[in-house]
Every structure is written in structure tokens, then in C-alpha cells.
Coordinates of C-alpha atoms in Angstrom, one line a residue:
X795 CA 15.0 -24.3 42.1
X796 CA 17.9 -22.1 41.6
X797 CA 20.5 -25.5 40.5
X798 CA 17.6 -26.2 37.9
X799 CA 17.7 -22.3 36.5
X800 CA 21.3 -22.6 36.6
X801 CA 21.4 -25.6 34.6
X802 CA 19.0 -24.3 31.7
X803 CA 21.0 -21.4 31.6
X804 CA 24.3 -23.6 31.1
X805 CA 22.4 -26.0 28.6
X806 CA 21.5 -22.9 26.7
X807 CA 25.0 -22.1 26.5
X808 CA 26.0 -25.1 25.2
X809 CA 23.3 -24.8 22.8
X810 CA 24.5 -21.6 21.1
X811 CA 28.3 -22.3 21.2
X812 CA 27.5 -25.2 19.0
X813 CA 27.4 -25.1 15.1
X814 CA 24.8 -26.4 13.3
X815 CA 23.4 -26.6 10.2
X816 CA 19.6 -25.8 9.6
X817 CA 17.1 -24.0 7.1
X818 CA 16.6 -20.3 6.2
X819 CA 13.6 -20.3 8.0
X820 CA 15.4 -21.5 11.1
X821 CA 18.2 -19.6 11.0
X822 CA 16.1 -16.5 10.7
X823 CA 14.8 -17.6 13.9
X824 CA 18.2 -17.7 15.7
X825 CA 19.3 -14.7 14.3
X826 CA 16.2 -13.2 16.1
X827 CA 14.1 -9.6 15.9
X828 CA 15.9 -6.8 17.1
X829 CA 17.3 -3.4 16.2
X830 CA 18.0 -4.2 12.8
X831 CA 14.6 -5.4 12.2
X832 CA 13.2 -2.6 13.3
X833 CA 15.3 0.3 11.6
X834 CA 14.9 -2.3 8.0
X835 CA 11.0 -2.1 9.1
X836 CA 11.0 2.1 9.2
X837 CA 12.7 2.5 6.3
X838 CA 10.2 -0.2 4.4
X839 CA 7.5 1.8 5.8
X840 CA 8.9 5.3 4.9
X841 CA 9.2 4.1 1.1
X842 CA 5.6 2.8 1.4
X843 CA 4.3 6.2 2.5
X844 CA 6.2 8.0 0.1
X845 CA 4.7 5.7 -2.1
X846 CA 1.2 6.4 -1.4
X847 CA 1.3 9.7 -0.9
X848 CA 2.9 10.7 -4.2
X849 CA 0.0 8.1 -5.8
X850 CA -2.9 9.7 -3.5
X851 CA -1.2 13.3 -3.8
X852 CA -3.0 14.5 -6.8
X853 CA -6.4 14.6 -4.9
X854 CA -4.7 18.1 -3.5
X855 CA -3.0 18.8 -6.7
X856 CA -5.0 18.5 -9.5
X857 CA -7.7 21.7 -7.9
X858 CA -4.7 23.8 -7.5
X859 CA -3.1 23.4 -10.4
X860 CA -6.3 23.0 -12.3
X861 CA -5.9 26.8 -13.8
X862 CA -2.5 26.9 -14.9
X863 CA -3.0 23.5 -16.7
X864 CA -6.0 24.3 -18.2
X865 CA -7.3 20.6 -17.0
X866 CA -10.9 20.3 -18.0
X867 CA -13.3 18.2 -15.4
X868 CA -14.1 15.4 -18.0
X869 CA -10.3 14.9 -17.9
X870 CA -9.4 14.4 -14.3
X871 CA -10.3 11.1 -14.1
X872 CA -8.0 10.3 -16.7
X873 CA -4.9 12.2 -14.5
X874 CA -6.0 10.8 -11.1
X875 CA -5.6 7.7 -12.1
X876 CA -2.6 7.7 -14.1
X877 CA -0.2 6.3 -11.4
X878 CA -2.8 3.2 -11.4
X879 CA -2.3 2.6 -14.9
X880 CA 1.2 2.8 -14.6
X881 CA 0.9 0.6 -11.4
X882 CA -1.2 -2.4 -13.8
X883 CA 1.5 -1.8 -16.8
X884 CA 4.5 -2.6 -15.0
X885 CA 3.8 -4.6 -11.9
X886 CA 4.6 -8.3 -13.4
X887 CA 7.6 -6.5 -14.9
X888 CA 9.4 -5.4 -11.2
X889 CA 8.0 -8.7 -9.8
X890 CA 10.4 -10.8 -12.5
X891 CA 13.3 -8.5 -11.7
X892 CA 13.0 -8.6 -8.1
X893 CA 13.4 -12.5 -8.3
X894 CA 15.8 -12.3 -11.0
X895 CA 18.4 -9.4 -9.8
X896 CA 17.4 -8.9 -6.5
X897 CA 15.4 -7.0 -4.1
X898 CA 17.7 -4.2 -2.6
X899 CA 19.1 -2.8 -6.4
X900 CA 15.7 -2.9 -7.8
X901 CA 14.2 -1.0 -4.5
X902 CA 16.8 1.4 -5.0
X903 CA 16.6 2.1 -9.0
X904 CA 12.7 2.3 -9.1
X905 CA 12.5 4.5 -5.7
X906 CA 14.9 6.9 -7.0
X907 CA 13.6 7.1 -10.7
X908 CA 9.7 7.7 -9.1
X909 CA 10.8 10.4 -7.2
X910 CA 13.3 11.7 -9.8
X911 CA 10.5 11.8 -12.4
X912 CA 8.0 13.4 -9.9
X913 CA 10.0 16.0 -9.3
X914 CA 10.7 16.8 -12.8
X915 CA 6.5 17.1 -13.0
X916 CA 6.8 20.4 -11.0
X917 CA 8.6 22.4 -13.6
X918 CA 6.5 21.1 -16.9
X919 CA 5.0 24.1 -18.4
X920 CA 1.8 22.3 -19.8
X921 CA -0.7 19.5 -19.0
X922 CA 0.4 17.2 -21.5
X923 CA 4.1 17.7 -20.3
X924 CA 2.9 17.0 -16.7
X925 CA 1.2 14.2 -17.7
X926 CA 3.9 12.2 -19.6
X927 CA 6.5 12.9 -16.4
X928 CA 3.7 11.7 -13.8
X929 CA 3.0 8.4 -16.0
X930 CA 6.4 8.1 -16.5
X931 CA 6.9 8.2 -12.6
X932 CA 3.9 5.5 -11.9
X933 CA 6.1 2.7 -14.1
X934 CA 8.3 3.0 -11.3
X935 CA 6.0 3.3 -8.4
X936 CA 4.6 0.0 -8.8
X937 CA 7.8 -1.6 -7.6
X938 CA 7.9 0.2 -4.1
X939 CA 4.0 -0.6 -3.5
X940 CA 4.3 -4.1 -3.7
X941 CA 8.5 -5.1 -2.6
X942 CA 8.3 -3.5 0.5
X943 CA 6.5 -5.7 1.8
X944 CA 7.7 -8.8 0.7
X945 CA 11.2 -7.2 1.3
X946 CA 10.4 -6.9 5.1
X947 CA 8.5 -10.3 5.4
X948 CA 11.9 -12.0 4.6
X949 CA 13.8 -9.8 7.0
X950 CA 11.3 -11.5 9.9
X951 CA 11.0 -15.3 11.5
X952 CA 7.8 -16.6 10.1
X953 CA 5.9 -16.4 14.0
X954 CA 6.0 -12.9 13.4
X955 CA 5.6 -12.0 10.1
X956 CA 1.6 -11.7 10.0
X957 CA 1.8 -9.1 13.0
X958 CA 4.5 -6.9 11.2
X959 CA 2.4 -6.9 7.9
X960 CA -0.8 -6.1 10.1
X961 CA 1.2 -2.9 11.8
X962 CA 2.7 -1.5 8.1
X963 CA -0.7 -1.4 6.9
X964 CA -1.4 0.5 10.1
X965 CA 1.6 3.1 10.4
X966 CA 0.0 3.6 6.5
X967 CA -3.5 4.5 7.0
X968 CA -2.0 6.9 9.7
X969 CA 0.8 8.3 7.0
X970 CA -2.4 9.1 4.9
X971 CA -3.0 11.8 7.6
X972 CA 0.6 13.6 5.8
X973 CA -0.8 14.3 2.6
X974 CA -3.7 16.9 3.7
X975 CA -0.9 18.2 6.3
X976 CA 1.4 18.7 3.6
X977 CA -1.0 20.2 1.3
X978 CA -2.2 22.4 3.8
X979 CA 1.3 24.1 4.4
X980 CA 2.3 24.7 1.4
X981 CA -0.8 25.6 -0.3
X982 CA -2.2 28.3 2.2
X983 CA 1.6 30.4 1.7
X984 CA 3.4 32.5 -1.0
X985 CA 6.1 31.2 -2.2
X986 CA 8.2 34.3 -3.8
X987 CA 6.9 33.7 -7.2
X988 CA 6.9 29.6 -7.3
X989 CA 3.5 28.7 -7.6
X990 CA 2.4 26.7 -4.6
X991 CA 0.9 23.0 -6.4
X992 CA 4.7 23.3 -8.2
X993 CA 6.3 23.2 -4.8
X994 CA 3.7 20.7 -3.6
X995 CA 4.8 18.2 -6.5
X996 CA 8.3 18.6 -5.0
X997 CA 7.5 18.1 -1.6
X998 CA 5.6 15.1 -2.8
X999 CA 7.8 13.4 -4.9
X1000 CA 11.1 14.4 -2.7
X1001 CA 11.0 11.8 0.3
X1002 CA 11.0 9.2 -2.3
X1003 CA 14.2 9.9 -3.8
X1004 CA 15.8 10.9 -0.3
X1005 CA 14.6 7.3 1.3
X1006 CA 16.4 5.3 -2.0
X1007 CA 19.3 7.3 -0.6
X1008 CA 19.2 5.1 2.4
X1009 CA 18.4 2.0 0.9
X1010 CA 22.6 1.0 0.5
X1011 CA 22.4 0.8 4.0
X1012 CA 19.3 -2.3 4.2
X1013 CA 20.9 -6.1 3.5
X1014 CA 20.3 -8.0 0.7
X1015 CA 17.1 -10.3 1.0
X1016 CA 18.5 -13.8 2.5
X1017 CA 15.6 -15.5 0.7
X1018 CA 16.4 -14.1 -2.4
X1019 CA 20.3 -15.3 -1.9
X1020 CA 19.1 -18.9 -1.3
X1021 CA 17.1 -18.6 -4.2
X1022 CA 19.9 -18.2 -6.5
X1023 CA 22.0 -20.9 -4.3
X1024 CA 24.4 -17.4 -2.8
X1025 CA 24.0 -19.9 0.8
X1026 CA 27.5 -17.8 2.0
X1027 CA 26.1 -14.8 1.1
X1028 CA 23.2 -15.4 2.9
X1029 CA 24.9 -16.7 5.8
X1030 CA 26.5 -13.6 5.7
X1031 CA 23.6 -11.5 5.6
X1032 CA 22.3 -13.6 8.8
X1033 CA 25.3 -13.0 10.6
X1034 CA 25.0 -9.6 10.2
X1035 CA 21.5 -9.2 11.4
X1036 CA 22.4 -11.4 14.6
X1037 CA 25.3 -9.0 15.4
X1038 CA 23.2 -5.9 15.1
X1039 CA 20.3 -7.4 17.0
X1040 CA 22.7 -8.8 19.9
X1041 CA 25.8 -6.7 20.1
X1042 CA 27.6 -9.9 20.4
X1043 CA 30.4 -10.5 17.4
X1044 CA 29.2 -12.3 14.1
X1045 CA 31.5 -15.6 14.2
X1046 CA 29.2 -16.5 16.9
X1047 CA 26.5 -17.0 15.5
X1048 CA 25.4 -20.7 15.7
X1049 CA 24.6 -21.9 12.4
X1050 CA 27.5 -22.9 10.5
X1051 CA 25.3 -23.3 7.3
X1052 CA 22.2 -23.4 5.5
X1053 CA 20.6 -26.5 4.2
X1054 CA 20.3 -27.3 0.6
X1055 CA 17.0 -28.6 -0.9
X1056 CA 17.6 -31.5 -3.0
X1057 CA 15.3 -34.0 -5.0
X1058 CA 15.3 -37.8 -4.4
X1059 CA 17.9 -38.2 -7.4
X1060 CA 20.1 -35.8 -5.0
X1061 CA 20.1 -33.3 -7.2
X1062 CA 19.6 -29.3 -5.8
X1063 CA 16.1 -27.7 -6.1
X1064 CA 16.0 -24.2 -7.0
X1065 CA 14.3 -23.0 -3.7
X1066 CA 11.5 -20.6 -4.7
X1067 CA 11.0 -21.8 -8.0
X1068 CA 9.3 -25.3 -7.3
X1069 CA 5.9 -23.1 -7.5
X1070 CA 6.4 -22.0 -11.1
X1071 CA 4.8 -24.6 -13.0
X1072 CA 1.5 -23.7 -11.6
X1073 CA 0.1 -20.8 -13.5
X1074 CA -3.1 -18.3 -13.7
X1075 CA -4.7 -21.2 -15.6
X1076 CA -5.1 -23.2 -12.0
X1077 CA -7.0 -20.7 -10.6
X1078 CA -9.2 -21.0 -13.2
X1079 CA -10.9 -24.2 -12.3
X1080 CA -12.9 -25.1 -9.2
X1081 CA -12.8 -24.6 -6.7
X1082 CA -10.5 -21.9 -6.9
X1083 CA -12.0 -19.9 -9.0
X1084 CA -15.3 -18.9 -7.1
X1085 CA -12.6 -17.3 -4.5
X1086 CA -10.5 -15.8 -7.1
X1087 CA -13.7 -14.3 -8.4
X1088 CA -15.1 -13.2 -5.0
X1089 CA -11.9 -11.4 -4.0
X1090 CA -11.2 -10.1 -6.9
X1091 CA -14.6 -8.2 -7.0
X1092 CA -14.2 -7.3 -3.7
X1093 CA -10.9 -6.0 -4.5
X1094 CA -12.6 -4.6 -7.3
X1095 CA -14.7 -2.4 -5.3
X1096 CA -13.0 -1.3 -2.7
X1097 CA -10.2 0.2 -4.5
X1098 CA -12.7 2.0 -7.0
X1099 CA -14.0 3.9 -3.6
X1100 CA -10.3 4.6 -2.0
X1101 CA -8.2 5.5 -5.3
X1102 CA -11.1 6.4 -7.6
X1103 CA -14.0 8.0 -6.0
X1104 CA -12.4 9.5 -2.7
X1105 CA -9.6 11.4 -4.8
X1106 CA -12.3 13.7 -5.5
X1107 CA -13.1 14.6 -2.3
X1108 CA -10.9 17.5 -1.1
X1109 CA -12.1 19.0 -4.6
X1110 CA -15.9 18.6 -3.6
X1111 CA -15.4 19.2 0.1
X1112 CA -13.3 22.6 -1.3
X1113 CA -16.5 23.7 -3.2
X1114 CA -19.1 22.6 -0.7
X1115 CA -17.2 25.0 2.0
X1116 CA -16.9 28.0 -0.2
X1117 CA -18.9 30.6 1.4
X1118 CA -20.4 31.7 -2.1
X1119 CA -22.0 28.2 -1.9
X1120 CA -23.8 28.6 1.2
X1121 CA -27.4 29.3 -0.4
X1122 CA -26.9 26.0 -1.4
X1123 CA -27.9 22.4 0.4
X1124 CA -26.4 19.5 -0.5
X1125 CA -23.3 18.1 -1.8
X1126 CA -25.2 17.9 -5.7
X1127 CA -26.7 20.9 -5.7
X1128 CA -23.1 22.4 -5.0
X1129 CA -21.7 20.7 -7.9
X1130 CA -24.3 21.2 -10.3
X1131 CA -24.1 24.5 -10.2
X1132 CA -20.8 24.5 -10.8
X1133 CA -21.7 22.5 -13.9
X1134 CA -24.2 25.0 -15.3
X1135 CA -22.3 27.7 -14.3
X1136 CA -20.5 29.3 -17.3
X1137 CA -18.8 32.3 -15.5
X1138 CA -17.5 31.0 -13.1
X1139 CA -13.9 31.7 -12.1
X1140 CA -11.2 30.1 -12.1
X1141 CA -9.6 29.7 -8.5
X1142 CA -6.6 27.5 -8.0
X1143 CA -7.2 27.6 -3.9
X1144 CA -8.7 25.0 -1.4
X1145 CA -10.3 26.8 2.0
X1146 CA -8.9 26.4 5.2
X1147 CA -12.0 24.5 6.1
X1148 CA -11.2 21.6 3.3
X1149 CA -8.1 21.4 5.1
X1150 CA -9.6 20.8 8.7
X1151 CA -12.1 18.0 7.6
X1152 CA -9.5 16.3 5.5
X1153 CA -6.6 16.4 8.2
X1154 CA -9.0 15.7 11.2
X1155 CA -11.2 13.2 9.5
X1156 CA -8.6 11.5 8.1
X1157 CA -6.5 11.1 12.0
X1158 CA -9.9 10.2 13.4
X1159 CA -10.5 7.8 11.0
X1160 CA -7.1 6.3 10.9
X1161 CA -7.0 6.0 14.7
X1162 CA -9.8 4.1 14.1
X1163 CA -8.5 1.9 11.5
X1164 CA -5.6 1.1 13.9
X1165 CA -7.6 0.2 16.6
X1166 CA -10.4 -1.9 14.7
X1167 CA -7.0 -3.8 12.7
X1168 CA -5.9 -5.2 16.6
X1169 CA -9.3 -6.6 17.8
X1170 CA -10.7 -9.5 18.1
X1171 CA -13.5 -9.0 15.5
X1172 CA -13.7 -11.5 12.6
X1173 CA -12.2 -10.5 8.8
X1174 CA -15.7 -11.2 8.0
X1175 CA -17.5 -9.1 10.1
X1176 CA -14.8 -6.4 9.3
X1177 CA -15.1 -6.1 5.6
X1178 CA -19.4 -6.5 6.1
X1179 CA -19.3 -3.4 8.4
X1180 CA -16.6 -1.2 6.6
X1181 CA -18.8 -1.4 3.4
X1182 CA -21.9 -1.2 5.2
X1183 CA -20.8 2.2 6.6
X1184 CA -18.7 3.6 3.8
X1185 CA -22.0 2.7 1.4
X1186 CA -24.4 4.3 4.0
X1187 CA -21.5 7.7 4.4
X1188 CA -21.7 8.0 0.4
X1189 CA -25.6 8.1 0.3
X1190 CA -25.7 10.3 3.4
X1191 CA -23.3 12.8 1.9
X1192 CA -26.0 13.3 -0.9
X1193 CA -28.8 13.5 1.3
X1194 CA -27.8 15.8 4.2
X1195 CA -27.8 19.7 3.6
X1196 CA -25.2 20.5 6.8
X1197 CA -22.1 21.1 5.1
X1198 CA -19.8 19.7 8.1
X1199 CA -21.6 16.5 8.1
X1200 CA -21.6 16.2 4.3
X1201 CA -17.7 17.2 4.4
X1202 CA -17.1 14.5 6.8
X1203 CA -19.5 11.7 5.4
X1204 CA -17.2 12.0 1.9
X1205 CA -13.6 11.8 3.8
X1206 CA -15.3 8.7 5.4
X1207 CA -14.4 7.2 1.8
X1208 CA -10.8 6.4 3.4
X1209 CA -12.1 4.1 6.0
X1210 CA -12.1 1.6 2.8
X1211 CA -8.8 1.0 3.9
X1212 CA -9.8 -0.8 7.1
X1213 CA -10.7 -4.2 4.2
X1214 CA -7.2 -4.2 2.7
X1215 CA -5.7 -6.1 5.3
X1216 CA -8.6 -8.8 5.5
X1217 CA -8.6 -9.4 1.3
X1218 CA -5.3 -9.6 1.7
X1219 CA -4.8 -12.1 4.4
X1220 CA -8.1 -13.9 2.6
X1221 CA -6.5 -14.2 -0.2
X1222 CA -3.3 -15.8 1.6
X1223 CA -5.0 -18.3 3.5
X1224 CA -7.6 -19.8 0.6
X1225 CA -5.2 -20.8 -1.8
X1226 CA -2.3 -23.6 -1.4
X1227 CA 0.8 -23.2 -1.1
X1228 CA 1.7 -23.1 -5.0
X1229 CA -0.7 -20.5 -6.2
X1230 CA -0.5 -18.5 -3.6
X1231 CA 1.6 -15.8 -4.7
X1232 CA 0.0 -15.9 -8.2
X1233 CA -3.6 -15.7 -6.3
X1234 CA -2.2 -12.4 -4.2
X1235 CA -1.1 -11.0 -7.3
X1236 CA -4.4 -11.7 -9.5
X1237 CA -6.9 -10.6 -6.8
X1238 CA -4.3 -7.2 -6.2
X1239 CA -4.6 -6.3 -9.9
X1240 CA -8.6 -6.4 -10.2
X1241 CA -7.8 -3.9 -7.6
X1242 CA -5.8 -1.3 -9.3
X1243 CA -8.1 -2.5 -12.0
X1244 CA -11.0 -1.1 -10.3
X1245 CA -8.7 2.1 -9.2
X1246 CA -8.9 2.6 -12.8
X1247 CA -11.9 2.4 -13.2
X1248 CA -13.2 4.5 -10.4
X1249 CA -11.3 7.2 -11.0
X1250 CA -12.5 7.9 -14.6
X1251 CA -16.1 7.2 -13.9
X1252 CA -16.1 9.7 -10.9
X1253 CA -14.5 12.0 -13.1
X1254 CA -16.6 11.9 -15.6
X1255 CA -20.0 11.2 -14.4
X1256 CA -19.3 13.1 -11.2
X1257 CA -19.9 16.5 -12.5
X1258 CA -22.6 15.5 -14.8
X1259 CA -24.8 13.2 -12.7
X1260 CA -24.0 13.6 -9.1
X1261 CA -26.3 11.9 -7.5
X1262 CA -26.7 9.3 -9.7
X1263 CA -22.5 8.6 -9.3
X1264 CA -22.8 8.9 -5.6
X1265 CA -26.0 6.4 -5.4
X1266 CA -24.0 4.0 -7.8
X1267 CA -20.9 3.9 -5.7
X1268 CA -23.1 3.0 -2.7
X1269 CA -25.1 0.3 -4.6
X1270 CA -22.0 -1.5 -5.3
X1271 CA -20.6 -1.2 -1.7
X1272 CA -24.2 -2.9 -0.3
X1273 CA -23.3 -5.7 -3.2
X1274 CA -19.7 -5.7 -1.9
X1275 CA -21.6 -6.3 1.5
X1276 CA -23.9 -9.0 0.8
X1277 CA -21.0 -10.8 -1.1
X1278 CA -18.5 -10.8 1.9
X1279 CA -21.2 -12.9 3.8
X1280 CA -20.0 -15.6 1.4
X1281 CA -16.5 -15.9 2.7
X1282 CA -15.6 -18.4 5.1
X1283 CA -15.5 -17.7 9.0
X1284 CA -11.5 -17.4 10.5
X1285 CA -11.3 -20.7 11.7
X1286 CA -12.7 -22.6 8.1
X1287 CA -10.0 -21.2 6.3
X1288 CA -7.2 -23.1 4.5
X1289 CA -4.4 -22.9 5.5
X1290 CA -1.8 -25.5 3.2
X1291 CA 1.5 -24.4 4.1

């Protein structure tokens, strides 16, 4: 037993001491998953947070900084969804020159400029000057919400790549849990003079710009150097990840070089670019149309709840728990009367008790989110029950008169999040190979379509027809519901790779 150990051990030797040629793919697998992997994979997953919580952010901002803005309630629609429309205005854009220029200098100039231009926000003097520097900031944004990902995916051996996309969005429904913290401290303390939502725009925008301070340090994507047939460079690259990962010295790794793609005619394919002839226009006939059209409503809805609708909720949870309200029942009544309320004053603060539900709700809820994400349980069966519930917490919120229950029915909004991963990974396996990316990015933008969308109509309809808003959302989520019963079970999926 031990001579055949021994002799696997020496044949493995053998194996690595030799020099071969092979594929990116391949090589990727021989350089392995280590430490550098994992330190690339924090710092991807720091920008993301950033990300989102400068984009999510103004939930806690907009109520405190409501007075000295003079922001009327018919316009915060409009301002919390501002970093969507920047998102939908410049995503093909960053895309392009990603490809084209690569994805560590583009990472770098757009993190840098979004949290540049955020910070910038805290010191305008007016709403429209606000405005213009936090729209300004969202054309940048879009590029760390969408690279990061694809920017670790090619830093990871394909075996592996699903599971490290299924734990970013999980390490990000838990981030979510910063932005109440955040608010929390520096909201509920003076400042000497400096208004506290200022100083919460900083501390928003800041990790941004300090995380494209570290982004030097991360290697160029490998993928993107075959792409533009840099095979030294991204041998390079490779070596350098095998030495981090091992501790052993570079020149030993195994591959010598990476293989060329060539046509019959011999002549070199641009690797990455043999998709590009298929356009939108493909996914426009059957039969991939009734998916694109299914996702993309699905898509549709959920992102109306988690970027329109529930960035009102530390605003309405902040009213429901001030103790002037208590004569009142439900979440409605609470609002209308702030509605037909002319004298009321203007307060720029949130209650300690909007902080509690927010933080605890939202670490309960992503515990739960993380756990759900590593079961067993069906896509399917995921997205049917996460709109179920979440449609079921919105009419609840309405109906119940205990304030507690009501508080923590609306943070149950978030739990939206939990369907993300299954669109996605929908939307990955039923479409070939050569739409596939264009599929991913259709079905993403009916998203921040709907983030759009559900922003403004909360804003405006919120505070003039509560209930009505509320029983709207829901109806849609039971649609959203009944229409997720049409996708196919886990093991029908295609799969054309």
C-alpha cells in the first residue's frame, strides 16, 4: 500500500515538473484557489458593499436631511432612485470599456470617482446641488455593481465559480446589516456643528474611494489578457497567483503557455468575441423570448420591492414609532395623518426604536438569507416562497395595529434579496452559450428598470394612498408568485456550455 502511495506521489512529481501547454481554463485550474483568491475575493466583496450601501444609503438620509433640503415628499421618489437611473444610463457604457481597456483600471477610475463625487454631496448647500453630485456619482456606480463580479469569476477555476458567486451575494445581504449600524451612530450624536446626514454622506461614500486605493494591488483579469491575445501577460498573471497560493517560486509553475484559438483556415480567433454577432434581436424570437420575458418581469418586481418600495421604510417605521403617533393604529393611519397634517414640524431625527428594527430585522433576516441560499430547496420553490411571504409581510403591515409587528413586517421587504441569486443563476442556465451574457444583462436592466419605477411610485402614491400602494405592491408579488411556478424545475434546465 505504502510503494503504491509512494509511487502516486513521485508520478505527481513528475507531473508538475513538466511543461505543458494548455487553455486558460486549465491553467487556472493548476494555478489553484488559495490565498490570493481569497484576499482578490474580500476586496471584490468590500467594493460591492460599498457599492450598495452608498446606492441603499439614502433610505437613512433623505429623513434626516429632509429639513435642510427642503425635499418635499412627492419628490423623494425621484432622489431615491437617482443612483438607479444613473445605474440604467451608463451600464452598457462600463461593460464596453471593461472589455476594451480592461477590468483592473476601469474598477479603479469608476470606484474612486463614485466615492469622490459622494463625498462632494455632503457639503452642497441646496437640494438641487445634492442632487446633480449624487447623480453624478451613480454614472460611476454602475461599474462596481456589475465588474466585481465578473472580475472575481475570472480570478476562480470554473468548478468553483458558482459557489463563490452564491457566497458574495451572501456576505452582501449581511453587509446590508452596515447601513442601519452606520446610520445609527452617527445620527443619534452631535457633531460640533456638522450636521449629522452631512457626515453620514461621508461615511457613506468614503470606503469606496479608500477600497480603489487598494485596487493597484489586485492582478489584471487573465481572461481579459487572452482576449486581447496579451497570452505572456496572462501567463504572467497566472504565475503570480500560483506563487502566492503555494509559496513555491513562479518559474515553476507547469504551464509553459496558453493555447491559441484558431479557425480551420488557421487563422487566430479573438477569444471572447466569437459571441458578438448574436444580438438582443435573438432573444427576441422563440423560444427565448417567453424566458426573457418571464425573468425580466420577475426581475421587474423584485427590484421595485428592494430598491423602490423598501427605501421608504426606515422613514415610515421612524413615524410609526414616534410616541406622538401612539393614538394611532396602523401603518396608514400614521401616514395619513402626516398627510393632512399642515403644522406639523419639521424634525430631521429617526428614533432609537427605527434603529433597533432596522439593524435587528435586517441581521435576522440576512442570517436567514444565508442559510436558505446553502440548502437543498429548489430555485423554484425559493423565489415562490420569498414572494409569497414578502407579499403577505406588505399586506400584514397595513392590517396589524401593533407597531413592533408592523415595523418588522415592512423591513421584511429586504428578504427580496433571497430571489436574486435564483433569477440570476436562471437566467444563466436557459440561454446558450452565445446570448448568455446579453440575456444576464437584459433581464438585470428590467431590474433597475423596475428600481425606477418603484421608487417614484412609492414616493408618490405612498403618502397619498397608502393603502392602496401597499395593497398594489403585494398584488404584484402574488403575480410574481404564480408566474415563478412557470419556470422549469433544477434538473430541466439548459445548460449549453
Amino acid at each position: 500500500m505504502n510503494g503504491e502511495m509512494d509511487a502516486t506521489r513521485r508520478e505527481l512529481s513528475s507531473y508538475k515538473l513538466k511543461k505543458m501547454e494548455t487553455d486558460l481554463e486549465d491553467a487556472l485550474e493548476v494555478a489553484g484557489i488559495g490565498k490570493y483568491q481569497y484576499l482578490h475575493n474580500t476586496l471584490m466583496v468590500v467594493i460591492l458593499a460599498s457599492a450598495m450601501i452608498e446606492m441603499i444609503g439614502c433610505s437613512f438620509l433623505l429623513p434626516s436631511a429632509a429639513c435642510d433640503l427642503d425635499l418635499p415628499n412627492n419628490l423623494r421618489g425621484i432622489m431615491a432612485s437617482i443612483p438607479n437611473i444613473g445605474v440604467i444610463l451608463t451600464a452598457p457604457l462600463w461593460g464596453r470599456a471593461a472589455d476594451n481597456l480592461g477590468r483592473r483600471p476601469i474598477l479603479l477610475l469608476s470606484t474612486m470617482f463614485a466615492g469622490l463625487f459622494g463625498f462632494i454631496a455632503s457639503f452642497m448647500p441646496t437640494l438641487l446641488t445634492f442632487a446633480i453630485c449624487k447623480l453624478a456619482g451613480s454614472f460611476f456606480l454602475s461599474c462596481p455593481t456589475s465588474l466585481c463580479y465578473a472580475y472575481a469569476g475570472e480570478m476562480i477555476p470554473r468548478k468553483k465559480r458558482d459557489v463563490t458567486l452564491l457566497i458574495f451575494n451572501a456576505l452582501l445581504m449581511l453587509s446590508a446589516s452596515l447601513t442601519p449600524i452606520l446610520a445609527w451612530t452617527v445620527l443619534s450624536n452631535d457633531w460640533l456643528g456638522l450636521k449629522p446626514w452631512r457626515l453620514l454622506t461621508m461615511v457613506y461614500a468614503l470606503p469606496l474611494f479608500l477600497a480603489s486605493l487598494v485596487v493597484p494591488w489586485a492582478q489584471e483579469s487573465p481572461k481579459y489578457l487572452v482576449t486581447k491575445h496579451k497570452y505572456v501577460e496572462a501567463l504572467d498573471v497566472l504565475k503570480y497567483i500560483y506563487a502566492v497560493n503555494t509559496g513555491c517560486d513562479k518559474e515553476s509553475f507547469c504551464v509553459a503557455t496558453l493555447k491559441r484559438s484558431v479557425d480551420d483556415s488557421g487563422k487566430e480567433i479573438e477569444v471572447g468575441v466569437q459571441n458578438r454577432g448574436s444580438s438582443l434581436l435573438s432573444l427576441l424570437r422563440p423560444p427565448h423570448l417567453q424566458w426573457l420575458a418571464l425573468l425580466g418581469f420577475l426581475m421587474f418586481g423584485l427590484l421595485s420591492l428592494l430598491n423602490g418600495l423598501y427605501l421608504f421604510t426606515p422613514d415610515t417605521i421612524n413615524k410609526l414609532m414616534n410616541p406622538s403617533n401612539a393614538a394611532y393604529g396602523t401603518i396608514c393611519e400614521v401616514i395619513n395623518l402626516h398627510v393632512n397634517t399642515t403644522t406639523t414640524k419639521c424634525s430631521p431625527s429617526i428614533s432609537r426604536g427605527t434603529f433597533e428594527i432596522m439593524v435587528y430585522a435586517t441581521l435576522v433576516y440576512g442570517a436567514l438569507v444565508l442559510m436558505l441560499s446553502f440548502t437543498p430547496v429548489s430555485k423554484k420553490a425559493q423565489l415562490v416562497t420569498m414572494f409569497l411571504v414578502v407579499g403577505a409581510a406588505c399586506i400584514n403591515a397595513d392590517l396589524t395595529t401593533n407597531r413592533l409587528v408592523a415595523g418588522l413586517s415592512m423591513s421584511a421587504l429586504q428578504v427580496t434579496a433571497l430571489g436574486l441569486g435564483p433569477l440570476t443563476a436562471y437566467a444563466v442556465h436557459l440561454f446558450p452559450t452565445n446570448l448568455r451574457g446579453t440575456a444576464v444583462g437584459a433581464v438585470l436592466m428590467f431590474g433597475r428598470l423596475g428600481s425606477v419605477v418603484g421608487a417614484n411610485a412609492a414616493g408618490i402614491f405612498l403618502a397619498r394612498s397608502c393603502t392602496a400602494t401597499l395593497y398594489g405592491f403585494s398584488a404584484m408579488l402574488f403575480l410574481c408568485a404564480a408566474l415563478s411556478t412557470f419556470l422549469p424545475k433544477d434538473k430541466q434546465q439548459r445548460n449549453d456550455r
